[in-house]
mmCIF file of C-alpha atoms and ligand atoms in Angstrom:
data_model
loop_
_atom_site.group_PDB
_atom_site.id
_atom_site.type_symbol
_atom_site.label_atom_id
_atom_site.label_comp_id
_atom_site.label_asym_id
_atom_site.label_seq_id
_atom_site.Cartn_x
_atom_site.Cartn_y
_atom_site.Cartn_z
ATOM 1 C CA UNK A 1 -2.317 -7.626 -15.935
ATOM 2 C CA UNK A 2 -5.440 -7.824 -13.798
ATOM 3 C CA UNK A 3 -6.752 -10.917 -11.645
ATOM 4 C CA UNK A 4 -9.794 -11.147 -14.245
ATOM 5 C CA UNK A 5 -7.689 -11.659 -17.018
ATOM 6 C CA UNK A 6 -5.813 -14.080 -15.177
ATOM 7 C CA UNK A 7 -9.491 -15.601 -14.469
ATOM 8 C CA UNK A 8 -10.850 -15.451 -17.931
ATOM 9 C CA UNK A 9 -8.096 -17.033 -19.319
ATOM 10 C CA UNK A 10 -8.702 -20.335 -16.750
ATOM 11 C CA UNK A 11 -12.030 -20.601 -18.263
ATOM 12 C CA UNK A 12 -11.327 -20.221 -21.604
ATOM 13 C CA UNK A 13 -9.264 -23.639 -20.709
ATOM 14 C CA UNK A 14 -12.782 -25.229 -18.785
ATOM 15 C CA UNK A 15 -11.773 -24.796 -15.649
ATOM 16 C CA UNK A 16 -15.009 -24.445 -13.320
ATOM 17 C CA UNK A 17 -14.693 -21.871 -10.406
ATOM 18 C CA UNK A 18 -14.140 -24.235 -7.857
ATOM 19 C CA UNK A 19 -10.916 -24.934 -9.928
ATOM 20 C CA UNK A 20 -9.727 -21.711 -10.493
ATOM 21 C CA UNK A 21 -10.167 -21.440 -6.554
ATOM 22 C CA UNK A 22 -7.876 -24.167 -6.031
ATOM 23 C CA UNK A 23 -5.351 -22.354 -8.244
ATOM 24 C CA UNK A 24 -6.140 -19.059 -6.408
ATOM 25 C CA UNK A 25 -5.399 -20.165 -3.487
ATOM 26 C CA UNK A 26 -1.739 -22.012 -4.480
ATOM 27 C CA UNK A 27 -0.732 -18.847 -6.228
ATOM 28 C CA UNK A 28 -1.490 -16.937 -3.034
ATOM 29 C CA UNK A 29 0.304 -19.181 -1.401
ATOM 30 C CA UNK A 30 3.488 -19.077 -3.237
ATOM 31 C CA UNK A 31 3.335 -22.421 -4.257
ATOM 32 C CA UNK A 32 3.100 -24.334 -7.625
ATOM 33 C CA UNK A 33 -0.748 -23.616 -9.494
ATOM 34 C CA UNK A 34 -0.751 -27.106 -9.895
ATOM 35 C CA UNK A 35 -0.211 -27.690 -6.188
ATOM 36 C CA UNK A 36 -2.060 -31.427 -5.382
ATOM 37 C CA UNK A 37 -3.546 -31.404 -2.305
ATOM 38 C CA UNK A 38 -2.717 -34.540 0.717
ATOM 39 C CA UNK A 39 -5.992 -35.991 -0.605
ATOM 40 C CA UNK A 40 -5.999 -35.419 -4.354
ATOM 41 C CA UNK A 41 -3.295 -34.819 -6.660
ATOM 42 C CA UNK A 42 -3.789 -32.200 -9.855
ATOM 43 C CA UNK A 43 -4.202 -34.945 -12.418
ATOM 44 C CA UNK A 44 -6.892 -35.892 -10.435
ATOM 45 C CA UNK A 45 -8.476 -33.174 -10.104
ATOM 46 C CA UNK A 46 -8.080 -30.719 -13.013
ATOM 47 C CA UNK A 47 -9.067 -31.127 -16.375
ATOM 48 C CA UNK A 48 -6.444 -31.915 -18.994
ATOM 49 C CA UNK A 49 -6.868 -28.692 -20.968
ATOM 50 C CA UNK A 50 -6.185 -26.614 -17.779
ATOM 51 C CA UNK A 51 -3.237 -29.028 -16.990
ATOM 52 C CA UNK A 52 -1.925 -28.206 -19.838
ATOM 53 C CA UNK A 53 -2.765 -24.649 -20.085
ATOM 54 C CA UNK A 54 -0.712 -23.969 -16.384
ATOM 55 C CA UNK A 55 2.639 -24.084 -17.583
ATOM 56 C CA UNK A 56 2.348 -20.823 -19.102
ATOM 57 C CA UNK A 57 0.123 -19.365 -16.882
ATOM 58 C CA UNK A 58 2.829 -19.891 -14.359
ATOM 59 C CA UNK A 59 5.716 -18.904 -16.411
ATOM 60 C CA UNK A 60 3.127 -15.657 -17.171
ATOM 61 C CA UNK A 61 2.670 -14.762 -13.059
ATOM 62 C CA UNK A 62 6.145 -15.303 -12.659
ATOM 63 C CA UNK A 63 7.651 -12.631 -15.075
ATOM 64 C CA UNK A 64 4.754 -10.076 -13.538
ATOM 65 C CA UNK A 65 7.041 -9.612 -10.687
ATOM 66 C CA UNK A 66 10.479 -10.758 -9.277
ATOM 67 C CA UNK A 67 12.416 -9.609 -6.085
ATOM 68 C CA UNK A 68 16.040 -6.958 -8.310
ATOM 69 C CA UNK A 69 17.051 -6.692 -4.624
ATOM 70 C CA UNK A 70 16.717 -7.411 -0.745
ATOM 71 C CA UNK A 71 17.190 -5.325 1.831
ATOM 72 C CA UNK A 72 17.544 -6.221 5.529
ATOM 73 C CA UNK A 73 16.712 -3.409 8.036
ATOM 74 C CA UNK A 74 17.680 -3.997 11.679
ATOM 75 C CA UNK A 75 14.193 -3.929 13.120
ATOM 76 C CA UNK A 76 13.378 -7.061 11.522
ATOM 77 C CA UNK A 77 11.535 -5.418 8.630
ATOM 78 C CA UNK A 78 12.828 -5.799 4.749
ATOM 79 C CA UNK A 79 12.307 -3.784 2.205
ATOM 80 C CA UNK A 80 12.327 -5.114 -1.551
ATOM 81 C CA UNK A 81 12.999 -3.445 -4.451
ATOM 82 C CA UNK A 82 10.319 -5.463 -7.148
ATOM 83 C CA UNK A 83 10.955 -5.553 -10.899
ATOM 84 C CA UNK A 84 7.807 -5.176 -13.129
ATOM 85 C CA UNK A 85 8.153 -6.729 -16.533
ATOM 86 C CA UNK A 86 8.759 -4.095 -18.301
ATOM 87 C CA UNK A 87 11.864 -2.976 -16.287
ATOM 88 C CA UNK A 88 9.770 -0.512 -14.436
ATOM 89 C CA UNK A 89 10.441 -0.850 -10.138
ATOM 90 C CA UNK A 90 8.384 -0.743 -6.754
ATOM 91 C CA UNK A 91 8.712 -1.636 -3.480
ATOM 92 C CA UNK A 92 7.110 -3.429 -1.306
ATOM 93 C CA UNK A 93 8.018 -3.871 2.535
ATOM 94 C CA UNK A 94 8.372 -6.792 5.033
ATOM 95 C CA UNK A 95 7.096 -5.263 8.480
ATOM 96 C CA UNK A 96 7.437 -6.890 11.736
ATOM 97 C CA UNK A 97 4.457 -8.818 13.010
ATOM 98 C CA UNK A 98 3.545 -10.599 9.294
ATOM 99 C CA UNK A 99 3.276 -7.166 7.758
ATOM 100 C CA UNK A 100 3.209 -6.304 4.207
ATOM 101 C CA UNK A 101 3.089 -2.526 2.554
ATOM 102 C CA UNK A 102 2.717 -2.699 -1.157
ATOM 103 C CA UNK A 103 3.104 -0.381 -3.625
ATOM 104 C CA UNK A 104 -0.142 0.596 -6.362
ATOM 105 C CA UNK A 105 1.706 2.823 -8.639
ATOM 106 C CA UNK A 106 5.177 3.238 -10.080
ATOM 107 C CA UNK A 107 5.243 7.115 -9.151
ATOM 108 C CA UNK A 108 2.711 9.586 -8.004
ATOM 109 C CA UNK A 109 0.627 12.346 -9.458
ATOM 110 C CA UNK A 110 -0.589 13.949 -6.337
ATOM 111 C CA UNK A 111 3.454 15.373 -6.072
ATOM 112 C CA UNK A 112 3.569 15.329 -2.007
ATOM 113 C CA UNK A 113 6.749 17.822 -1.163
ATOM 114 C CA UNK A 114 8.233 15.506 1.192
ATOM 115 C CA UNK A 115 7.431 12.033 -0.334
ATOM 116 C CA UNK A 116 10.060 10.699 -2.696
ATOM 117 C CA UNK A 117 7.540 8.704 -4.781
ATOM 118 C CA UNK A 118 6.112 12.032 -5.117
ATOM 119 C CA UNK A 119 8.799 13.764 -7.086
ATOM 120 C CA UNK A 120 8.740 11.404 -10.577
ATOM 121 C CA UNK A 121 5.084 12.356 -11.185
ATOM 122 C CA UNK A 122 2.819 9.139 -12.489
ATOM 123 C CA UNK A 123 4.897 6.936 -14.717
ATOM 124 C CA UNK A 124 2.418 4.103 -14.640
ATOM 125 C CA UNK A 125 -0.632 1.942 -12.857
ATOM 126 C CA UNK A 126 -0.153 -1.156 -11.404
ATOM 127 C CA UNK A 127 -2.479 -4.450 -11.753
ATOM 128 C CA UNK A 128 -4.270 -5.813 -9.874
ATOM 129 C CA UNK A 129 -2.559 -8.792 -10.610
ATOM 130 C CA UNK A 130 1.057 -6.998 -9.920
ATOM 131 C CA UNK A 131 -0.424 -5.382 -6.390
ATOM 132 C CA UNK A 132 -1.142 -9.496 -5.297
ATOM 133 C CA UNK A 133 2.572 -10.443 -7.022
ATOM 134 C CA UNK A 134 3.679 -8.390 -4.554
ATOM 135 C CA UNK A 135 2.360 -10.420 -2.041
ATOM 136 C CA UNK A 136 2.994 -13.740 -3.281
ATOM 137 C CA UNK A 137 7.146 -12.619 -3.519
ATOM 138 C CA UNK A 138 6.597 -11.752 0.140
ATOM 139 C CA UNK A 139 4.884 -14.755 1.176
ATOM 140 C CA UNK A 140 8.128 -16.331 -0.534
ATOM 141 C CA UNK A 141 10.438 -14.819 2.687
ATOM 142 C CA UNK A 142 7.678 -15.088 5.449
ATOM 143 C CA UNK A 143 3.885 -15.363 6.306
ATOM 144 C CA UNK A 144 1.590 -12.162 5.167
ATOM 145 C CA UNK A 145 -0.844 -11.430 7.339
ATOM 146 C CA UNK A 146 -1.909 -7.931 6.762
ATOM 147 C CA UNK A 147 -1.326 -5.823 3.730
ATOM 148 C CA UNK A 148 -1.169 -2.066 3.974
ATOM 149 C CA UNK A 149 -1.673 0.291 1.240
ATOM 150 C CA UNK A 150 1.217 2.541 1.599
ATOM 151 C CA UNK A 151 4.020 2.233 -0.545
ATOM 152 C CA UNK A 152 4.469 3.889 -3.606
ATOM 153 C CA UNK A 153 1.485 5.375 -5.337
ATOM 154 C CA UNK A 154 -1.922 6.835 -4.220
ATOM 155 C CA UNK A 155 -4.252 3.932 -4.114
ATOM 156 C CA UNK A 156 -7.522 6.262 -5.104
ATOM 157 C CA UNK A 157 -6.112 7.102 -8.378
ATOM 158 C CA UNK A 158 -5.892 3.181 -9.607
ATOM 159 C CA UNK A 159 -8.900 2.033 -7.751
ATOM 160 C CA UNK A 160 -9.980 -0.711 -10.024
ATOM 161 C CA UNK A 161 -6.833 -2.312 -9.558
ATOM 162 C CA UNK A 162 -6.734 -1.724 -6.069
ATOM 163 C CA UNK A 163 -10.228 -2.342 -5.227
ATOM 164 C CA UNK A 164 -9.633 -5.966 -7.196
ATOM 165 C CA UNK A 165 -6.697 -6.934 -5.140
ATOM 166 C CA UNK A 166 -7.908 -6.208 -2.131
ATOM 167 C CA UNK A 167 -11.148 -8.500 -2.792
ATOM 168 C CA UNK A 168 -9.075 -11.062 -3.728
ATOM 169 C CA UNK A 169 -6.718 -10.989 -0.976
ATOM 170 C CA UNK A 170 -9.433 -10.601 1.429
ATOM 171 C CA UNK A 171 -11.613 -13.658 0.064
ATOM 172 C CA UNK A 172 -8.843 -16.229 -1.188
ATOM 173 C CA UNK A 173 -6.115 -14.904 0.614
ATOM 174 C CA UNK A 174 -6.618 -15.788 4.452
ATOM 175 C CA UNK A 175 -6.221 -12.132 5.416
ATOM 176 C CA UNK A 176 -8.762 -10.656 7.688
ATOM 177 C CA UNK A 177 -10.799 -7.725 6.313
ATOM 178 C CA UNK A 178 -9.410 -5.061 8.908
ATOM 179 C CA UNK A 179 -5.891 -6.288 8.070
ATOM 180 C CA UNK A 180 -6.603 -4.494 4.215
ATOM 181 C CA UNK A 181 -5.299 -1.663 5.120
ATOM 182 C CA UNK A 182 -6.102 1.288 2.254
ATOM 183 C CA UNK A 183 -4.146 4.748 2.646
ATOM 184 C CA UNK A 184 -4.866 7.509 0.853
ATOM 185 C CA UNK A 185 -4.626 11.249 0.940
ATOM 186 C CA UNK A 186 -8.466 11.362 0.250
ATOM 187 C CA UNK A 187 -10.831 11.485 -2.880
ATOM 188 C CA UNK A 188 -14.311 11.216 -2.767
ATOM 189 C CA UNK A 189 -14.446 8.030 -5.164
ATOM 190 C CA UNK A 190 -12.751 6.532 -2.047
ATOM 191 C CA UNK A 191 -15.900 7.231 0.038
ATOM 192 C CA UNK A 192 -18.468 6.025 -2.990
ATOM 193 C CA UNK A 193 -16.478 2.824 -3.456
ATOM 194 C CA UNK A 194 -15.518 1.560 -0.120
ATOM 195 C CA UNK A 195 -18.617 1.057 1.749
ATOM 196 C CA UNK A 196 -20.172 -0.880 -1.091
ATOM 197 C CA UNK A 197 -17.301 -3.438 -1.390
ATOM 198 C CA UNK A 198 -18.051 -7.058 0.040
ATOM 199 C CA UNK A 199 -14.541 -6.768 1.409
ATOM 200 C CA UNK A 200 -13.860 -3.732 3.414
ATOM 201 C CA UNK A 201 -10.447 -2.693 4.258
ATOM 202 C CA UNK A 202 -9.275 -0.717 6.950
ATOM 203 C CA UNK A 203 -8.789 3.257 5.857
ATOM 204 C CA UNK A 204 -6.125 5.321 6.751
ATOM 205 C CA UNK A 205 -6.316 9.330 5.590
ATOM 206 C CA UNK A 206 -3.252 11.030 5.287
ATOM 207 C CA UNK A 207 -4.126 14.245 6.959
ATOM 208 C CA UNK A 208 -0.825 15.918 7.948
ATOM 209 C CA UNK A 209 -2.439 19.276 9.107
ATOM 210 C CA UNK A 210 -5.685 20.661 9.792
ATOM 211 C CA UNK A 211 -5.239 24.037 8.017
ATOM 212 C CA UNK A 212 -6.675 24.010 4.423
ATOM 213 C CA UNK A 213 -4.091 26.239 2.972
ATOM 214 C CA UNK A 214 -1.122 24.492 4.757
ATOM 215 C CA UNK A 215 -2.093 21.067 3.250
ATOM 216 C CA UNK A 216 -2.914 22.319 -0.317
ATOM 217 C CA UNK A 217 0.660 23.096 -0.068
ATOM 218 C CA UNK A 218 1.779 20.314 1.258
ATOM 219 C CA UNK A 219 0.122 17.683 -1.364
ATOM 220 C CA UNK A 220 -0.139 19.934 -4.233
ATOM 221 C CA UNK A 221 -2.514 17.410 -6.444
ATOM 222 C CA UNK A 222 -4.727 16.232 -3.169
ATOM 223 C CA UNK A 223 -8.322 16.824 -4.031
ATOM 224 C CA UNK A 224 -9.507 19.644 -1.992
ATOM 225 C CA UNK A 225 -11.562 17.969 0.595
ATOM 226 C CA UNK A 226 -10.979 19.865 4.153
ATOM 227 C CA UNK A 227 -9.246 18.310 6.662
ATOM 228 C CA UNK A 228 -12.605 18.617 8.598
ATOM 229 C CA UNK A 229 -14.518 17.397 6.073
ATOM 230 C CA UNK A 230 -12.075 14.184 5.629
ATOM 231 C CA UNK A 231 -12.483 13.342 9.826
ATOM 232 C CA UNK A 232 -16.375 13.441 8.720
ATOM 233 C CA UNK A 233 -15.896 11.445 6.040
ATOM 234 C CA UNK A 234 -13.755 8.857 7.686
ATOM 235 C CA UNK A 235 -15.963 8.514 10.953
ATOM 236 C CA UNK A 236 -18.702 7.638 8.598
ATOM 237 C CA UNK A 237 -17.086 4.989 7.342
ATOM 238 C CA UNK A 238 -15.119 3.839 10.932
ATOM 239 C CA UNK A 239 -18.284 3.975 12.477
ATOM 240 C CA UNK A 240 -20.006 1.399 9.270
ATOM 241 C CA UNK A 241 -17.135 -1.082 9.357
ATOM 242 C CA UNK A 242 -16.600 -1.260 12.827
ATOM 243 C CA UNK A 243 -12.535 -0.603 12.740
ATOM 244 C CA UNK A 244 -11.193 3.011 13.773
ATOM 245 C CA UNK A 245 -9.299 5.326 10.950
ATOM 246 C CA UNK A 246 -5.743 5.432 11.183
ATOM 247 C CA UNK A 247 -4.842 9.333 11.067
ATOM 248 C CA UNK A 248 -1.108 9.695 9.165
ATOM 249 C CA UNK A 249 0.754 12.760 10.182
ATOM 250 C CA UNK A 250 4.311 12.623 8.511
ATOM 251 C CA UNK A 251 5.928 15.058 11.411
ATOM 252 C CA UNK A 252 7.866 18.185 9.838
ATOM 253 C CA UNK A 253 9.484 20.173 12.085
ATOM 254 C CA UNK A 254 8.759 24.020 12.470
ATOM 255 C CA UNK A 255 5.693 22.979 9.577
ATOM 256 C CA UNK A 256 3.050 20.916 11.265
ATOM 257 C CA UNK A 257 4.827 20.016 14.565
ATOM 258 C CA UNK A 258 3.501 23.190 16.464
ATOM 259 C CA UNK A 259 1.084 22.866 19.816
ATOM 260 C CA UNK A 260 -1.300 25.101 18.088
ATOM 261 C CA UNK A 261 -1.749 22.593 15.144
ATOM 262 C CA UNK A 262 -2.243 20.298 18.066
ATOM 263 C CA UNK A 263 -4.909 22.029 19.729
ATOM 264 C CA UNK A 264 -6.717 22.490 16.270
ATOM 265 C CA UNK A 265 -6.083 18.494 15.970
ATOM 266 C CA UNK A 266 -7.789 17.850 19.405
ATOM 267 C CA UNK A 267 -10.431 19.656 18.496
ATOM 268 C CA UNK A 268 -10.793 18.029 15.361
ATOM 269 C CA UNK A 269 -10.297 14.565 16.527
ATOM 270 C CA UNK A 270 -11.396 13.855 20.008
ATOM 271 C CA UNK A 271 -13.875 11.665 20.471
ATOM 272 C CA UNK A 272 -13.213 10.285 17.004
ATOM 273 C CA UNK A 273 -12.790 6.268 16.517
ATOM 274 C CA UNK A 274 -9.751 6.769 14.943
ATOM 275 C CA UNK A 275 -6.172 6.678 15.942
ATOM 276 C CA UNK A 276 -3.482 9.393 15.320
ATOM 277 C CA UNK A 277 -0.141 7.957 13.247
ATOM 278 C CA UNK A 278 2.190 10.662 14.116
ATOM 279 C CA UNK A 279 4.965 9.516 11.491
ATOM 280 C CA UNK A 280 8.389 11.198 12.021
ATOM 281 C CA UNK A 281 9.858 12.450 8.513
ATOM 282 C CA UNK A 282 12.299 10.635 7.073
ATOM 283 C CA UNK A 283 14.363 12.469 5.632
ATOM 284 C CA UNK A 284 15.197 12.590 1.550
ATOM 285 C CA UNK A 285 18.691 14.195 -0.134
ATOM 286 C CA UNK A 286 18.803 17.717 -1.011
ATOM 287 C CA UNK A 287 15.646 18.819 0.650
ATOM 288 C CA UNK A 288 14.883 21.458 3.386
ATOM 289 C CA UNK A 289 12.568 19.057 6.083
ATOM 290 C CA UNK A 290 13.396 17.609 9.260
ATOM 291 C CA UNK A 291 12.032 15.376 11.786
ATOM 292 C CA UNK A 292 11.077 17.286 14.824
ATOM 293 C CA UNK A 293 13.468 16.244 17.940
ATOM 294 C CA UNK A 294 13.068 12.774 19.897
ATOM 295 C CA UNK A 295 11.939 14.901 22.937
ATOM 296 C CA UNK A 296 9.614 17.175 20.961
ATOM 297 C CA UNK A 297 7.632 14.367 19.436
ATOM 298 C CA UNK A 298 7.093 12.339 22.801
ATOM 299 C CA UNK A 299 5.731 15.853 24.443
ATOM 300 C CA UNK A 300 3.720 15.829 21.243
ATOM 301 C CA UNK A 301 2.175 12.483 21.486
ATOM 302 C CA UNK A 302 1.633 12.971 25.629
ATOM 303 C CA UNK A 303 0.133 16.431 24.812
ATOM 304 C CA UNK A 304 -2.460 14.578 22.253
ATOM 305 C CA UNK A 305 -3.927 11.621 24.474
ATOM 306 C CA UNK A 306 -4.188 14.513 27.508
ATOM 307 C CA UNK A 307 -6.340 16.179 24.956
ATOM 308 C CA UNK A 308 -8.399 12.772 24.220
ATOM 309 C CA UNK A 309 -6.549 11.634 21.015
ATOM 310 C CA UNK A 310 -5.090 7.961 21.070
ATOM 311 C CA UNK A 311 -2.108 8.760 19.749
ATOM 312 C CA UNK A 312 1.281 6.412 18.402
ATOM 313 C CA UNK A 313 4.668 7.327 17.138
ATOM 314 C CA UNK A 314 4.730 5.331 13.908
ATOM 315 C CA UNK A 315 8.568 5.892 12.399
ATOM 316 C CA UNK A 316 8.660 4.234 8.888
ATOM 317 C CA UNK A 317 10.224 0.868 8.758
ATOM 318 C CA UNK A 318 13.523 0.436 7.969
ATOM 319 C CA UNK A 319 15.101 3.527 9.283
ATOM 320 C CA UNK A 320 18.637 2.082 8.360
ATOM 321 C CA UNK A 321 18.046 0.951 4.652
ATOM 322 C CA UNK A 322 16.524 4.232 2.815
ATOM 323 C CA UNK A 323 13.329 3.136 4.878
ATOM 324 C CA UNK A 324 11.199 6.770 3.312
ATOM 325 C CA UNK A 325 8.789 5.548 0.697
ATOM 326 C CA UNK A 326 10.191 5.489 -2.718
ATOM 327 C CA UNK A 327 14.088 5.996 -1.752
ATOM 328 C CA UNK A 328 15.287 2.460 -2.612
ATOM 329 C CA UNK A 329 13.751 2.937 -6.329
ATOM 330 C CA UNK A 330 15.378 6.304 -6.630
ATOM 331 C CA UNK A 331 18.535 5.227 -5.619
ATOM 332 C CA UNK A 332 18.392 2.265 -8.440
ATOM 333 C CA UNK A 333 16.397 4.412 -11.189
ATOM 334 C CA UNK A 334 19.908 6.738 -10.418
ATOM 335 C CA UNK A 335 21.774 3.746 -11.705
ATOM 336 C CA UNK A 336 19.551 2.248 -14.595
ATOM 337 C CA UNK A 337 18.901 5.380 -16.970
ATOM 338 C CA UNK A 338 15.110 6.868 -15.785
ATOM 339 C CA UNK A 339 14.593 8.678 -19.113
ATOM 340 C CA UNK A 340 14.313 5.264 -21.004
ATOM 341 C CA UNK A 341 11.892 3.751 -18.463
ATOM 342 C CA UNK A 342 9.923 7.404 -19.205
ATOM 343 C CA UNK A 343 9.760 6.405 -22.642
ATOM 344 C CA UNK A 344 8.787 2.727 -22.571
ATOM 345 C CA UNK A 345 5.870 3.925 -20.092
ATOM 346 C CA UNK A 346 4.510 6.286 -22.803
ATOM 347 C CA UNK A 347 4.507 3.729 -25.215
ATOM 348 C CA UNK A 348 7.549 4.842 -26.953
ATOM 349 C CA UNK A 349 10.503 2.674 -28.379
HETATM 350 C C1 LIG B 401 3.828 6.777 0.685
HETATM 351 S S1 LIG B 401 2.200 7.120 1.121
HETATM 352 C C2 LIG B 401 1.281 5.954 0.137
HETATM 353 C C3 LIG B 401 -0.181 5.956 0.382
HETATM 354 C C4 LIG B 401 -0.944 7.210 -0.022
HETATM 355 N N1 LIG B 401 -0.480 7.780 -1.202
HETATM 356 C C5 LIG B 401 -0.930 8.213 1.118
HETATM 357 O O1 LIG B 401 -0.334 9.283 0.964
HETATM 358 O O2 LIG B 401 -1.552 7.914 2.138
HETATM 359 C C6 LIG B 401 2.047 6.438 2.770
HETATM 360 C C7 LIG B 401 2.441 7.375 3.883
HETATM 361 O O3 LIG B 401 3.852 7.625 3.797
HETATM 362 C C8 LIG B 401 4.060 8.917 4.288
HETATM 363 N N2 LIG B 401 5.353 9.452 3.815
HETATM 364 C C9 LIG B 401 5.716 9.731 2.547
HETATM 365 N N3 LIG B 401 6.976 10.220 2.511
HETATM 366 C C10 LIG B 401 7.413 10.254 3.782
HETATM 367 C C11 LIG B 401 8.637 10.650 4.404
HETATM 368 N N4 LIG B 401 9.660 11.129 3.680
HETATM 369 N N5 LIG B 401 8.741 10.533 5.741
HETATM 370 C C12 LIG B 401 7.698 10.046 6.490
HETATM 371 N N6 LIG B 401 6.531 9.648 5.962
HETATM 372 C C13 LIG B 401 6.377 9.758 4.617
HETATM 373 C C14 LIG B 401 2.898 9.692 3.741
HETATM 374 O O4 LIG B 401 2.685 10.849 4.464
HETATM 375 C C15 LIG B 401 1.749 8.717 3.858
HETATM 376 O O5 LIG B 401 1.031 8.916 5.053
HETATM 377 S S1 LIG B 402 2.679 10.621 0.182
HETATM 378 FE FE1 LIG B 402 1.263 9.270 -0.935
HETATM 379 S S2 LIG B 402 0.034 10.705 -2.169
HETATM 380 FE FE2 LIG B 402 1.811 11.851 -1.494
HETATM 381 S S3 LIG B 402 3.259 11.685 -3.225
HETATM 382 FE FE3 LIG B 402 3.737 10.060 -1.724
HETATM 383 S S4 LIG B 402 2.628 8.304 -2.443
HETATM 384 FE FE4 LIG B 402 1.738 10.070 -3.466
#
């Protein structure tokens, strides 16, 4: 379901948009769509048909998303696994500070060798209207303050959806612009669209490497935009918005954890308004990565701002509770029979 559906519905009842604000803002707020305010309660305020039509609007947003399970990490983040309608599951996850991280797709096409999410393929887009559910269960727990683009899915390849939610969370949603945070591994639609939204979020670019062949490896399905051309790309739009790129750089030892790919990276980078997100790999069952040593990656990061990059370790929330992108969801698809969620998102019986 997308927000505009939601909206058309709301004035196929009457409402006027200064209602459907009101209602907006109460969904966004995890509370009842019929909220009253101190001043003026809903009977008051909206007209009849609309009163009437809220019921099942509510019962409606409800069933787009609900919280199949909880978990509590010990750095004060949680991560939730999120039930679509249909049976299908995300997840989305609490950080520290008011934090959010969503997910925009159940699965991925661009098939990243060390991302979880990666290894299903696409099973299906989310709406616009599920991305913002998303935030509305979290809201539920604890205040949401900034939402980052970087659960599962790859935002640019549902960017109508995305694109949506983000406007809506940025105008109704009390969350400042630069706390939108949209990760991606990089497609020029991303660079069309962006700049000409009214809201624009914050951009992080999954980089990983700066050798061409090394990353086409890497993310298989990536559109082949070079490294070099993606730091142009990005500093055009850092340098129009007025926030620095966030750099990701999921570190994979003896692949892209070497001090030459650091001197390439310096050159690449320095003087760039960005900020390099080296992001120690978390590691998945049965596969052949690993994180690079404690000791290694602090040389690494010390080694980057001599060389003029601003550089943080960034280790994935939630290092105790399956905290890699995608693990919780594989560990329950295990249990509730994958093939037949296949099916239903082909259309089949
Ligand atoms: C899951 S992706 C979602 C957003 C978008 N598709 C992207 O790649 O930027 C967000 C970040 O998680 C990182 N990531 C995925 N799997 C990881 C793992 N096993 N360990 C560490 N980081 C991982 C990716 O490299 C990416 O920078
Ligand atoms: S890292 Fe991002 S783009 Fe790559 S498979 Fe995972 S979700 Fe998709």
């Amino acid at each position: 379901m997308r927000i505009q559906d939601f909206h058309h519905t709301l004035t196929a009842l009457g409402a006027r948009p200064c209602h459907i604000g009101r209602i907006n803002r109460a969904w966004l707020q995890g509370l009842a769509l019929d909220h009253g305010t101190r001043h003026q309660q809903s009977a008051d305020y909206f007209p009849l048909k609309v009163r009437q039509g809220l019921p099942a609007l509510s019962q409606q947003l409800a069933t787009l998303a609900r919280i199949h399970t909880r978990h509590e990490a010990a750095d004060a983040s949680q991560r939730l696994l999120v039930e679509l309608a249909d049976g299908q599951m995300v997840e989305s996850v609490l950080l520290p500070r008011d934090g959010l991280c969503v997910s925009s797709q159940v699965g991925c096409a661009v098939g990243c060798t060390f991302c979880m999410t990666g290894k299903s393929g696409l099973l299906r887009q989310l709406g616009s209207a599920e991305i913002v559910a998303q935030v509305v269960l979290a809201r539920r727990i604890r205040p949401v303050k900034k939402v980052v683009f970087m659960g599962m899915g790859e935002p640019a390849h549902n960017l109508d959806n995305v694109l949506e939610a983000i406007d809506f969370l940025g105008r109704e949603g009390n969350i400042a612009h630069k706390n939108l945070v949209f990760s991606t591994v990089g497609d020029p639609r991303v660079f069309e669209r962006l700049p000409a939204m009214q809201v624009k979020p914050a951009l992080a670019l999954s980089l990983h490497t700066t050798r061409d062949d090394l990353r086409a490896s890497l993310l298989p399905r990536a559109p082949r935009i070079s490294p070099a051309e993606l730091v142009e790309l990005g500093e055009g739009y850092a340098r129009q918005v007025g926030y620095p790129i966030q750099y990701q750089w999921t570190l994979l030892k003896g692949i892209n954890d070497s001090l030459q790919e650091m001197d390439t990276a310096i050159a690449l980078l320095k003087g760039k308004y960005g900020v390099l997100n080296l992001i120690p790999y978390n590691s998945m069952e049965g596969d052949s990565f690993q994180r690079p040593d404690e000791a290694h990656i602090r040389h690494m990061k010390h080694y980057l701002h001599a060389g003029g990059v601003l550089t943080k370790i960034r280790d994935s929330a939630g290092q105790d509770i399956d905290g890699g992108c995608g693990q919780l969801r594989a560990r329950a698809a295990d249990r509730i029979d994958l093939s037949r969620l296949r099916r239903k998102a082909a259309g089949q019986s």
